[in-house]
Amino acid sequence: MDVRTAPDILRCAAEVRRKPDAFLIKRDGAWNPVSIDTVVQRVSAMARLVRSRGIGKGDRVVILSESRLEWGMADLAVLSVGGVVVPVYPTIPASQIAPLLADSGSVAAFVSNSTQRKKLDEAVAIAGGGGVAPGGGVAPLRWIHTFDDDPWPAPVTGGLDPAVPVHPDDVASIIYTSGTTGEPKGVMLTHGNIVSEVLLALQAMQLRPEDTYLSFLPLSHIFERCSGYYTMLYAGVTIAYAESFDALPRNLHEVHPSIVMAVPRLYEKILQRGDERAAAAGFPTGPIWRWARRVAIERATCHVEGRAAPPLLKAQHALAARLVYKKLVAALGGRSRMRISGGAALHRSVALFFHGVGLPIFEGYGLTETSSGISVNTFEKNRVGTVGPLFRGIEVKTAPDGELLVKGPVVMKGYWKKPEATAAALEGGWFHTGDIGELDADGFLRITDRKKDVLITSGGKKVAPQPVEAALKATGRINEALLVGDGQKYFAALIVPAAGVTREQVAAEVERVNGSLAQFEKIKKFELIPDDLTVESGMMTPSLKLKRKAVIERHRDVVARLFPEGA
């Protein structure tokens, strides 16, 4: 079947796969299968409902909801009538939703429940009525549908035909990137962008119809929407929706997914939980855990560097597998065969540990502007410390300053109503990622830092903060770290310690990291700050990246103490 638009993905899944358990949803304590035929019928019903409300080609429709089956159905219903989906993170406050409504000119919305409905009403009031009207001023949202009130809307009677011609060049979605600095920009992704991403990802990923995927990342993020929804749907993978992030450990044991896809924080949390439980258990559990962790990293390092593991290390690894590693396999559901990480950099020590345990993580790379991934490590080609080989059809090159430039069918159409920003981002026909990176001699892509986040001392020395920050968080004693010192004589850090960790223990972690840094890179001072770095406080993006400028502004008095003499 020819697949050219997002609705074609669903039609193909229905015609080719015909799965009776295309989705799994938990209701009344039991996981219930939902067939692909049922989903097709419900999407058609939703599409008729959308059309009956006067929504058609080019109209923008917000989806403000936690990830659930209805999210995906509403998405495809809007796209099938030619509408444009504007996903909004359910965690952000009304004050941050209001400018997105006004900028996008959205005319309708799907929300999950009464809480999100109330938040949307507040956002509409802040925006002065909703989307910007063509003649100036504002226009109210025409219609808001709440999933909890009517999750499975009945078909609209009257013979209404929802079918609208949709073309690959048509905009399918406007996705607002929160960004770690600056105002949000609406990324315009076309149907062609989405389909290209799905087809290219499937060439790299070995997905099977017998696979089960547990979805817990937000569908409002392009990583989950393209890689965890469209791609899985097209490949015939059963998608189970987790009840919540807090329920994830229980859901993993109930669903036993064969595919796990997450941001690095999940894998870090698993390690951190192991550290905490081992410390609380005392002797002999604590020493055994720390020994097993060291053995896993040493065994993985030998493999990555192409060295044979010494006989004693092999024996230790076999013992650790029986005593410790099998518990980590169980923690991920017991039968995961593919573990993918994206959305942020995975620290090398975390990657080495899971590799040594026998649960290698396939790290990938992409951005909203590239419709999710452009590269990923695979079973055949996996190199720790890289984000894998490029997808077929993707070209990259580096600018003179090291910035990674990308070209290919997955690159966005542009930024919504921002022609100057679009021209700058797509200068010369290449998308300027803002990331510093390079391809190695074997074709593996390596990302070293964000271009705009590079810090420069008053003496002209440069340091990429993200690797240093990741190293500080590697052992689980530090929850968050932010390197500061741009324009100063030295570098310092703002640190949020993990629960129960003392200042002396944090100091030991800083010294550990300093031991691997050049003299000019070393952290000369640090201060502890409160654990208030959340999306709700405005200190983090919805994809859980620190907003560097916002954190520094919030704690400007602390930063001033770190640099009493100024630059």
XYZ file of C-alpha atoms in Angstrom, residues 497-502 505:
7
model
C 21.645 16.839 45.876
C 19.648 13.617 46.086
C 17.632 13.007 49.252
C 19.825 12.404 52.280
C 23.072 13.354 50.544
C 25.312 15.649 52.576
C 29.296 13.774 49.818
